[in-house]
Amino acid sequence: MLRQLRNERGWTLTDVSKRTGLPVSTLSKVETGKMSLSYEKLLRISAGLDIDITQLFATPSPAGATSVKLSGRRSITRAQEGSSIRTSTYSYVYPAADLLKKVLNPMFIEVEARSIDEFDDLMRHPGEEYALVLEGRCEFHCDLYAPAILETGDSIYFDAAMGHAYVAIGPDPCRILSVCSADSHELKSTLRPVNGDA
């Protein structure tokens, strides 16, 4: 999908790299299915291409297909459905992937990380984030506060520009519902070039 969107605009990987702050090598690996990206980097791509994040998970459309603008907004995601990606620390499932230009980005997160040392850097993105622990226990790490343990049913709401990470505690699975807000204009103003692959 990234390749189709880039080709529709007549952009090279270098053009997309300049718009997103991501290295050409990273973008190339994404296009060839050799790398998955964190939520932060997906936001960078969606902001750089000026699209909704869920368009990156859509099935490429046939040439010449047109979209229809609807006046109502509704999306139903059945249990065990949704677009998904996996990183070294989290597995994400994105419900409502068919609803574009959303103000909120909901995600189900399976926390794979068992130590804060598994993170190269803490996650940061514009907007705010709300997370509810659906199953298991996790330790919430951030830049400005001491780590906090969140049990099943606990939730947290925070400024997502603050570096943050979830770490599963104990042998049981840890599953979180996270809802992020992100203003695309705000995102564009905070993009920073990234040196090297991440």
Short mmCIF file of C-alpha atoms in Angstrom, two decimals:
data_model
loop_
_atom_site.label_atom_id
_atom_site.label_comp_id
_atom_site.label_asym_id
_atom_site.label_seq_id
_atom_site.Cartn_x
_atom_site.Cartn_y
_atom_site.Cartn_z
CA MET A 1 0.00 0.00 0.00
CA LEU A 2 2.86 2.37 0.75
CA ARG A 3 4.28 1.70 -2.72
CA GLN A 4 0.89 2.33 -4.37
CA LEU A 5 0.35 5.60 -2.49
CA ARG A 6 3.89 6.73 -3.31
CA ASN A 7 3.52 5.84 -7.00
CA GLU A 8 0.15 7.62 -7.23
CA ARG A 9 1.92 10.81 -6.18
CA GLY A 10 4.92 10.22 -8.42
CA TRP A 11 7.28 10.20 -5.43
CA THR A 12 10.51 8.31 -4.98
CA LEU A 13 11.54 6.67 -1.73
CA THR A 14 13.82 9.67 -1.21
CA ASP A 15 10.80 12.01 -1.48
CA VAL A 16 8.92 9.98 1.13
CA SER A 17 12.02 9.90 3.33
CA LYS A 18 12.19 13.71 3.29
CA ARG A 19 8.49 13.97 4.16
CA THR A 20 8.58 11.43 6.99
CA GLY A 21 12.07 11.66 8.44
CA LEU A 22 12.50 7.90 7.96
CA PRO A 23 15.54 6.48 6.16
CA VAL A 24 15.14 5.27 2.57
CA SER A 25 16.40 1.84 3.64
CA THR A 26 13.62 1.56 6.25
CA LEU A 27 10.93 2.58 3.75
CA SER A 28 12.27 0.11 1.20
CA LYS A 29 12.12 -2.73 3.75
CA VAL A 30 8.55 -1.76 4.65
CA GLU A 31 7.50 -1.82 0.99
CA THR A 32 9.01 -5.27 0.48
CA GLY A 33 7.49 -6.68 3.68
CA LYS A 34 10.84 -7.14 5.40
CA MET A 35 10.14 -4.78 8.29
CA SER A 36 7.19 -3.81 10.46
CA LEU A 37 6.93 -0.40 12.07
CA SER A 38 6.01 0.99 15.45
CA TYR A 39 2.92 3.15 15.89
CA GLU A 40 5.14 6.26 16.01
CA LYS A 41 6.72 5.49 12.63
CA LEU A 42 3.34 4.61 11.11
CA LEU A 43 2.14 8.04 12.24
CA ARG A 44 5.18 9.62 10.57
CA ILE A 45 4.34 7.91 7.28
CA SER A 46 0.65 8.77 7.43
CA ALA A 47 1.44 12.40 8.22
CA GLY A 48 4.12 12.59 5.53
CA LEU A 49 1.70 11.18 2.93
CA ASP A 50 -1.21 13.20 4.40
CA ILE A 51 -3.39 10.10 4.83
CA ASP A 52 -5.17 8.31 7.65
CA ILE A 53 -2.98 5.68 9.31
CA THR A 54 -5.44 2.91 8.42
CA GLN A 55 -4.92 3.51 4.69
CA LEU A 56 -1.52 1.86 5.15
CA PHE A 57 -3.34 -1.41 5.91
CA ALA A 58 -5.90 -1.19 3.11
CA THR A 59 -5.87 -3.55 0.16
CA PRO A 60 -4.35 -1.74 -2.83
CA SER A 61 -7.14 -0.61 -5.15
CA PRO A 62 -7.29 -1.33 -8.88
CA ALA A 63 -5.99 1.43 -11.15
CA GLY A 64 -8.62 4.05 -11.86
CA ALA A 65 -10.77 3.23 -8.82
CA THR A 66 -12.40 6.22 -7.15
CA SER A 67 -13.52 6.68 -3.57
CA VAL A 68 -16.94 7.90 -2.49
CA LYS A 69 -17.26 10.44 0.32
CA LEU A 70 -20.00 9.50 2.77
CA SER A 71 -21.77 11.77 5.23
CA GLY A 72 -22.06 9.21 8.05
CA ARG A 73 -19.29 7.51 10.00
CA ARG A 74 -19.53 3.99 11.35
CA SER A 75 -17.25 1.01 11.60
CA ILE A 76 -17.85 -2.40 13.12
CA THR A 77 -14.91 -4.65 13.89
CA ARG A 78 -15.82 -8.20 14.84
CA ALA A 79 -13.97 -10.08 17.56
CA GLN A 80 -10.60 -11.43 16.38
CA GLU A 81 -10.62 -9.11 13.34
CA GLY A 82 -8.65 -5.99 12.46
CA SER A 83 -5.46 -5.04 10.68
CA SER A 84 -2.40 -6.17 12.60
CA ILE A 85 1.32 -5.60 12.80
CA ARG A 86 3.98 -7.08 15.06
CA THR A 87 7.11 -5.46 16.45
CA SER A 88 9.74 -6.78 18.82
CA THR A 89 7.90 -5.31 21.82
CA TYR A 90 4.20 -5.26 20.87
CA SER A 91 1.65 -6.92 18.62
CA TYR A 92 -0.96 -4.41 17.46
CA VAL A 93 -4.48 -4.96 16.12
CA TYR A 94 -6.17 -1.90 14.63
CA PRO A 95 -9.98 -2.01 14.72
CA ALA A 96 -12.01 0.36 12.52
CA ALA A 97 -9.30 0.17 9.86
CA ASP A 98 -11.90 0.91 7.17
CA LEU A 99 -12.77 4.29 8.73
CA LEU A 100 -10.42 6.94 7.38
CA LYS A 101 -9.48 10.39 8.75
CA LYS A 102 -10.19 9.36 12.33
CA VAL A 103 -9.64 11.73 15.24
CA LEU A 104 -8.91 8.73 17.47
CA ASN A 105 -6.78 5.67 16.71
CA PRO A 106 -7.89 2.64 18.76
CA MET A 107 -5.51 -0.31 19.12
CA PHE A 108 -5.44 -3.62 20.93
CA ILE A 109 -1.88 -4.22 22.10
CA GLU A 110 -0.42 -7.56 23.15
CA VAL A 111 2.58 -6.56 25.24
CA GLU A 112 5.45 -8.87 24.28
CA ALA A 113 8.23 -7.01 26.13
CA ARG A 114 9.15 -8.41 29.55
CA SER A 115 11.85 -5.83 30.35
CA ILE A 116 12.30 -2.12 29.69
CA ASP A 117 15.74 -3.06 28.31
CA GLU A 118 14.00 -4.52 25.24
CA PHE A 119 13.18 -0.99 24.04
CA ASP A 120 15.76 0.92 22.01
CA ASP A 121 13.89 4.10 22.91
CA LEU A 122 10.61 5.03 24.51
CA MET A 123 7.59 5.63 22.25
CA ARG A 124 6.67 9.29 21.59
CA HIS A 125 3.92 10.72 19.41
CA PRO A 126 1.74 13.83 19.31
CA GLY A 127 -1.60 13.94 21.06
CA GLU A 128 -2.84 12.07 24.09
CA GLU A 129 -3.22 8.39 24.88
CA TYR A 130 -5.64 6.41 27.00
CA ALA A 131 -4.85 2.79 27.87
CA LEU A 132 -6.99 0.22 29.68
CA VAL A 133 -5.46 -3.10 30.80
CA LEU A 134 -7.84 -5.79 29.55
CA GLU A 135 -5.84 -8.79 30.68
CA GLY A 136 -2.75 -9.42 32.79
CA ARG A 137 -0.48 -6.86 34.43
CA CYS A 138 1.98 -4.34 33.04
CA GLU A 139 4.47 -1.79 34.21
CA PHE A 140 4.07 1.64 32.64
CA HIS A 141 7.33 3.52 32.08
CA CYS A 142 7.63 7.17 31.07
CA ASP A 143 10.07 10.06 31.00
CA LEU A 144 8.71 12.07 33.90
CA TYR A 145 7.36 9.60 36.47
CA ALA A 146 8.51 6.49 38.28
CA PRO A 147 7.26 3.22 36.76
CA ALA A 148 3.66 2.35 37.71
CA ILE A 149 2.12 -1.12 37.85
CA LEU A 150 -1.26 -1.43 36.14
CA GLU A 151 -3.50 -4.39 36.94
CA THR A 152 -6.40 -5.77 34.89
CA GLY A 153 -9.09 -3.06 34.83
CA ASP A 154 -6.66 -0.22 35.60
CA SER A 155 -6.27 2.57 33.08
CA ILE A 156 -3.99 5.52 32.39
CA TYR A 157 -4.40 8.74 30.42
CA PHE A 158 -1.32 10.74 29.50
CA ASP A 159 0.44 13.18 27.20
CA ALA A 160 1.77 10.90 24.46
CA ALA A 161 4.63 13.27 23.58
CA MET A 162 6.17 12.09 26.83
CA GLY A 163 8.32 9.01 26.20
CA HIS A 164 6.43 5.89 27.30
CA ALA A 165 6.43 2.09 27.17
CA TYR A 166 4.43 -0.86 28.49
CA VAL A 167 6.21 -3.91 29.93
CA ALA A 168 4.34 -7.13 30.74
CA ILE A 169 4.77 -8.44 34.28
CA GLY A 170 4.71 -12.13 35.09
CA PRO A 171 4.18 -15.17 32.87
CA ASP A 172 0.58 -14.40 31.84
CA PRO A 173 -0.34 -12.55 28.63
CA CYS A 174 -0.84 -8.80 28.90
CA ARG A 175 -3.44 -7.17 26.64
CA ILE A 176 -4.23 -3.46 26.49
CA LEU A 177 -6.82 -1.32 24.73
CA SER A 178 -5.08 1.91 23.74
CA VAL A 179 -6.78 4.92 22.15
CA CYS A 180 -4.52 7.65 20.76
CA SER A 181 -5.42 11.08 19.48
CA ALA A 182 -3.22 12.75 16.94
CA ASP A 183 -3.63 15.97 15.03
CA SER A 184 -1.91 15.58 11.66
CA HIS A 185 -0.83 19.24 11.61
CA GLU A 186 0.66 18.88 15.07
CA LEU A 187 2.41 15.70 13.99
CA LYS A 188 3.97 17.37 10.95
CA SER A 189 5.35 20.18 13.11
CA THR A 190 7.06 17.72 15.47
CA LEU A 191 8.62 15.32 12.97
CA ARG A 192 12.34 14.90 13.44
CA PRO A 193 14.74 13.21 11.05
CA VAL A 194 15.71 9.72 12.15
CA ASN A 195 19.30 8.63 11.62
CA GLY A 196 19.68 5.01 10.57
CA ASP A 197 17.19 2.17 10.75
CA ALA A 198 15.18 1.65 13.89
#
